PDB file of C-alpha atoms in Angstrom:
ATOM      1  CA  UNK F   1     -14.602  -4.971 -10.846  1.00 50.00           C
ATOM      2  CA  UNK F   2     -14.686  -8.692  -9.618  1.00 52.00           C
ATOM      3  CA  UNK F   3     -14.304  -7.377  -5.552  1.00 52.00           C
ATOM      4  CA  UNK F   4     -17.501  -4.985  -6.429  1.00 51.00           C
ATOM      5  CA  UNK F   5     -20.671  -7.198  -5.690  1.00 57.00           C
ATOM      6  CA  UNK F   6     -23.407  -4.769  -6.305  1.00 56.00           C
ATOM      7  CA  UNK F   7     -23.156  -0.663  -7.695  1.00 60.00           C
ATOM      8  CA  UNK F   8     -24.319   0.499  -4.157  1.00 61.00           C
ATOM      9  CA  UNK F   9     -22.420   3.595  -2.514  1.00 55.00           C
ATOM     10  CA  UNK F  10     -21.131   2.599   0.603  1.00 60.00           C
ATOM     11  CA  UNK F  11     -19.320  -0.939  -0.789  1.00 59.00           C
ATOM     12  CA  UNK F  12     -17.966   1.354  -4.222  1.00 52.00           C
ATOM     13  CA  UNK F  13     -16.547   3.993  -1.651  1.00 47.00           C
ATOM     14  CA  UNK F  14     -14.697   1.314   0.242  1.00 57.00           C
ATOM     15  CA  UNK F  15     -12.905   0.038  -2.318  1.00 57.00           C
ATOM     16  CA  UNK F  16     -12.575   2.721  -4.715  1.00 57.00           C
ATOM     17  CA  UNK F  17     -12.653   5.932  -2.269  1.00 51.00           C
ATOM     18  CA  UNK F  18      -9.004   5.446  -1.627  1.00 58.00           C
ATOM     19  CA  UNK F  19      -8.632   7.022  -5.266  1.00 53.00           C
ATOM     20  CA  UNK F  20     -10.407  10.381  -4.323  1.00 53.00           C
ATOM     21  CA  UNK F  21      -9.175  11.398  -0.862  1.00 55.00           C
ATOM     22  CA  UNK F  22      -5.871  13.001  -0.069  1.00 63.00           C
ATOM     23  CA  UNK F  23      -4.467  10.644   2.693  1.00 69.00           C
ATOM     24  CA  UNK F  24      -6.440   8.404   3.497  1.00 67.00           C
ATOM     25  CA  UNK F  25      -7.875   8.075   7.807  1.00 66.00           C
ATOM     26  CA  UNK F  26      -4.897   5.618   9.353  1.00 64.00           C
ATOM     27  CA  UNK F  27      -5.793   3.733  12.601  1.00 66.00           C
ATOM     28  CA  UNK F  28      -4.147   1.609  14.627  1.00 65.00           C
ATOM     29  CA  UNK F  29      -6.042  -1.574  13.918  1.00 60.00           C
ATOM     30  CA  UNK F  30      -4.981  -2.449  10.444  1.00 75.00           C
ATOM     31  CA  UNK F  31      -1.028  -2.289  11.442  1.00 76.00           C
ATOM     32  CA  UNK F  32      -1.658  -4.517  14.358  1.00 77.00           C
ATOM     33  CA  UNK F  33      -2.356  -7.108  11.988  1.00 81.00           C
ATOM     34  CA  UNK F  34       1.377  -7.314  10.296  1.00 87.00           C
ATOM     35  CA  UNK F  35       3.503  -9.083  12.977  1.00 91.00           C
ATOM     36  CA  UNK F  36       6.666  -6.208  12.739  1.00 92.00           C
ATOM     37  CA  UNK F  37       8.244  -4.098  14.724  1.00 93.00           C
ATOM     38  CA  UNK F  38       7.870  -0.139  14.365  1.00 91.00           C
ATOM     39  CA  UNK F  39      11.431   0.051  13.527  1.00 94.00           C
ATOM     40  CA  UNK F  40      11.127  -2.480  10.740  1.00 95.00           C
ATOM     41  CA  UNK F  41       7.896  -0.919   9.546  1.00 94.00           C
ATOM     42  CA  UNK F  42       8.992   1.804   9.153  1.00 94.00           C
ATOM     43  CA  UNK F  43      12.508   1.264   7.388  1.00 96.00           C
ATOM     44  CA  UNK F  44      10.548  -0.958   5.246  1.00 97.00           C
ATOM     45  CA  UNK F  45       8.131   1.640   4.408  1.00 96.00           C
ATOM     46  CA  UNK F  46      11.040   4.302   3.603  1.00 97.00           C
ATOM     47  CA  UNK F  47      12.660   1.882   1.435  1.00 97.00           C
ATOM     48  CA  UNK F  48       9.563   0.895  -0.492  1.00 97.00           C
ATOM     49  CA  UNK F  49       9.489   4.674  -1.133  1.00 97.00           C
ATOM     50  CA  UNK F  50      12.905   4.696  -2.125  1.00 97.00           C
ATOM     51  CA  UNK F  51      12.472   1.676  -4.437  1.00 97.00           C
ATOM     52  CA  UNK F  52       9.350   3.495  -6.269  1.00 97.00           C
ATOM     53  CA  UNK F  53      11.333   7.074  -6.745  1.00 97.00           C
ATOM     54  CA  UNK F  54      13.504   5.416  -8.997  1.00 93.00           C
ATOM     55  CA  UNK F  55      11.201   4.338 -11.742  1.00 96.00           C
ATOM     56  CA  UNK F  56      10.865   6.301 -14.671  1.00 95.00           C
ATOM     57  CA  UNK F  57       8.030   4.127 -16.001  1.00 95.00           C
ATOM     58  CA  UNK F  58       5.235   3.852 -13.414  1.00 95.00           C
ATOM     59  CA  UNK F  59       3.168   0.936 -14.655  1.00 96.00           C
ATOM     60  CA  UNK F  60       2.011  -2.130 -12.581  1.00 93.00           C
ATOM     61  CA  UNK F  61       4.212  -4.010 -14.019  1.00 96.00           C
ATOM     62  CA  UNK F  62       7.444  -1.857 -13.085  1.00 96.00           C
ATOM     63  CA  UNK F  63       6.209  -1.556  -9.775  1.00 97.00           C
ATOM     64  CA  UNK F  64       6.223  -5.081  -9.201  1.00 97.00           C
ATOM     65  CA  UNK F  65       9.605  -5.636 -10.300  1.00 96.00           C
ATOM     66  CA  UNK F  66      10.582  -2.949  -8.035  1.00 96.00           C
ATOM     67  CA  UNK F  67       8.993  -4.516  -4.776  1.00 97.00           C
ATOM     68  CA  UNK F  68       8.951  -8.426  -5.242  1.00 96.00           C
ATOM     69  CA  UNK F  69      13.597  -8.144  -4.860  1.00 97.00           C
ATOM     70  CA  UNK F  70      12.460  -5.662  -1.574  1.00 96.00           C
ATOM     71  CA  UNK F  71      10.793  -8.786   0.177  1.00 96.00           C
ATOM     72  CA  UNK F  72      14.140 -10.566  -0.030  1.00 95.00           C
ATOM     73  CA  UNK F  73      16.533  -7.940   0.718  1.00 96.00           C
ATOM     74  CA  UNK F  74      14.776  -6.679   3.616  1.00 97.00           C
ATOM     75  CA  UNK F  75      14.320 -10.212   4.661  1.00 97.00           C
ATOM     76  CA  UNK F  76      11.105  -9.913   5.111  1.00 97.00           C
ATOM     77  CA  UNK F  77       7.693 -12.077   4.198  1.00 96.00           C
ATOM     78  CA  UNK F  78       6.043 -11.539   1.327  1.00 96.00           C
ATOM     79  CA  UNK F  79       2.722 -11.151   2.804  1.00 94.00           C
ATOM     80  CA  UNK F  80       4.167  -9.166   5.701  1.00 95.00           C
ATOM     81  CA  UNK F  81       5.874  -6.428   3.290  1.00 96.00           C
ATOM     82  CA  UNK F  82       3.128  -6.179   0.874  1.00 96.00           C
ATOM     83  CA  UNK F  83       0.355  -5.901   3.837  1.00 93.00           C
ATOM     84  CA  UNK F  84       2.009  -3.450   5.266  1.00 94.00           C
ATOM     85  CA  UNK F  85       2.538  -1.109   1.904  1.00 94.00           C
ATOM     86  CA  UNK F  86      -1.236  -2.005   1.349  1.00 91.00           C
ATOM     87  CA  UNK F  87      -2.129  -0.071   4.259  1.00 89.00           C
ATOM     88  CA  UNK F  88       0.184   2.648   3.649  1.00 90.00           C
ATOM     89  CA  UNK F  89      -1.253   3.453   0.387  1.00 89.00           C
ATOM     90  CA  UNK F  90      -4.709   3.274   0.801  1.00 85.00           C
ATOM     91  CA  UNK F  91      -5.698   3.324   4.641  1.00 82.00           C
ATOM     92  CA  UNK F  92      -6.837  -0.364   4.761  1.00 79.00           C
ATOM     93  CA  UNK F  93      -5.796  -4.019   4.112  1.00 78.00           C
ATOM     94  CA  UNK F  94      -9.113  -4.662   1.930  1.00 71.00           C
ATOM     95  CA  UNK F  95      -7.822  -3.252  -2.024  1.00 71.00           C
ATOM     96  CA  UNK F  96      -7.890  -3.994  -5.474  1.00 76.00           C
ATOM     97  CA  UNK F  97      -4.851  -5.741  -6.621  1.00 87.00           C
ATOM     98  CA  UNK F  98      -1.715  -4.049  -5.028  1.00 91.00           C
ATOM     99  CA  UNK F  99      -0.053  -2.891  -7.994  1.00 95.00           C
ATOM    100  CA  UNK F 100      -2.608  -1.713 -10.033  1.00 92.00           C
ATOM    101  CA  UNK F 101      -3.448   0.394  -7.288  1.00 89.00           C
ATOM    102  CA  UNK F 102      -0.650   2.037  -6.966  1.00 93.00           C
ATOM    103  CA  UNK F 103      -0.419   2.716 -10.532  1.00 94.00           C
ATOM    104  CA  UNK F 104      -3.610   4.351 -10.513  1.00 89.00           C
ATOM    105  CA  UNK F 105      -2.842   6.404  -7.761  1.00 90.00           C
ATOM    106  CA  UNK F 106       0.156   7.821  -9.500  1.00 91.00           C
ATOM    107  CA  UNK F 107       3.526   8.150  -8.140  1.00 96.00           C
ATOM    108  CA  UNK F 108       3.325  11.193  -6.053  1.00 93.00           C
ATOM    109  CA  UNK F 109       0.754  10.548  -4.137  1.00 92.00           C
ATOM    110  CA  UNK F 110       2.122   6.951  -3.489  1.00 93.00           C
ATOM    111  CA  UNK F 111       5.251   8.328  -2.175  1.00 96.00           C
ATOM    112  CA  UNK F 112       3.802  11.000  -0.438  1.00 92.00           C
ATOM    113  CA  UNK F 113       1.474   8.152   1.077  1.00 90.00           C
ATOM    114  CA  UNK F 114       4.081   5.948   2.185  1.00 94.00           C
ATOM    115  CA  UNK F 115       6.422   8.439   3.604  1.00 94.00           C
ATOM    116  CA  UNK F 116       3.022  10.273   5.568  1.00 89.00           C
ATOM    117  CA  UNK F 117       2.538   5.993   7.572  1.00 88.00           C
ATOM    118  CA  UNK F 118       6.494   5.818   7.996  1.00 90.00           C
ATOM    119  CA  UNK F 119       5.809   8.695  10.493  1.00 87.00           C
ATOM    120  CA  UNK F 120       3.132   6.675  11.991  1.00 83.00           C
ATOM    121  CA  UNK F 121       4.104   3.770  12.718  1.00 79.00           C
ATOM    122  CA  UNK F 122       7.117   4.139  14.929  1.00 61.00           C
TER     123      UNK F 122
END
């Protein structure tokens, strides 16, 4: 509610359309902004999957325990690793808080997201 300026259609769909499509339209331009290699996206993109599978509770909260220990053990930079999962999830790098939104988008599709950009990005 505090990114949404004004109730007009085009600025609600772009930050709350991510919610209603299927997979979302990837280009090349948001990924060009992470500075990563394609092997390193993508590994950190399949573990980030693999770190989400294994919650039984799917809140914001969980999720963000989940992720924040990822950063480390991948060796990676915060802003890098949560960029790139940004984009995965929701097609750009312009979202409502991280993981709220992938709360609200409910664990399957999140996986299935992040799984679909792993392919991508290599």
């Amino acid at each position: 509610q505090e990114r949404l300026q004004h109730l007009e259609p085009e600025e609600a769909w772009k930050l709350c359309g991510l919610f209603l499509v299927g997979t979302p339209a990837y280009g090349d331009a948001p990924f060009k902004k992470i500075p990563l290699s394609p092997e390193v996206r993508r590994n950190a993109l399949n573990e980030t999957a693999l770190a989400l599978k294994g919650l039984s509770d799917f809140s914001h909260a969980s999720i963000e325990g989940a992720l924040r220990p990822l950063v480390e053990r991948l060796g990676l930079k915060t802003r890098d690793l949560f960029m790139l999962i940004r984009i995965a999830v929701t097609g750009t790098d312009v979202t409502p808080p991280l993981f709220e939104t992938i709360a609200v988008l409910g664990k399957e599709r999140a996986l299935k997201r992040l799984r679909y950009t792993a392919t991508l990005v290599g």
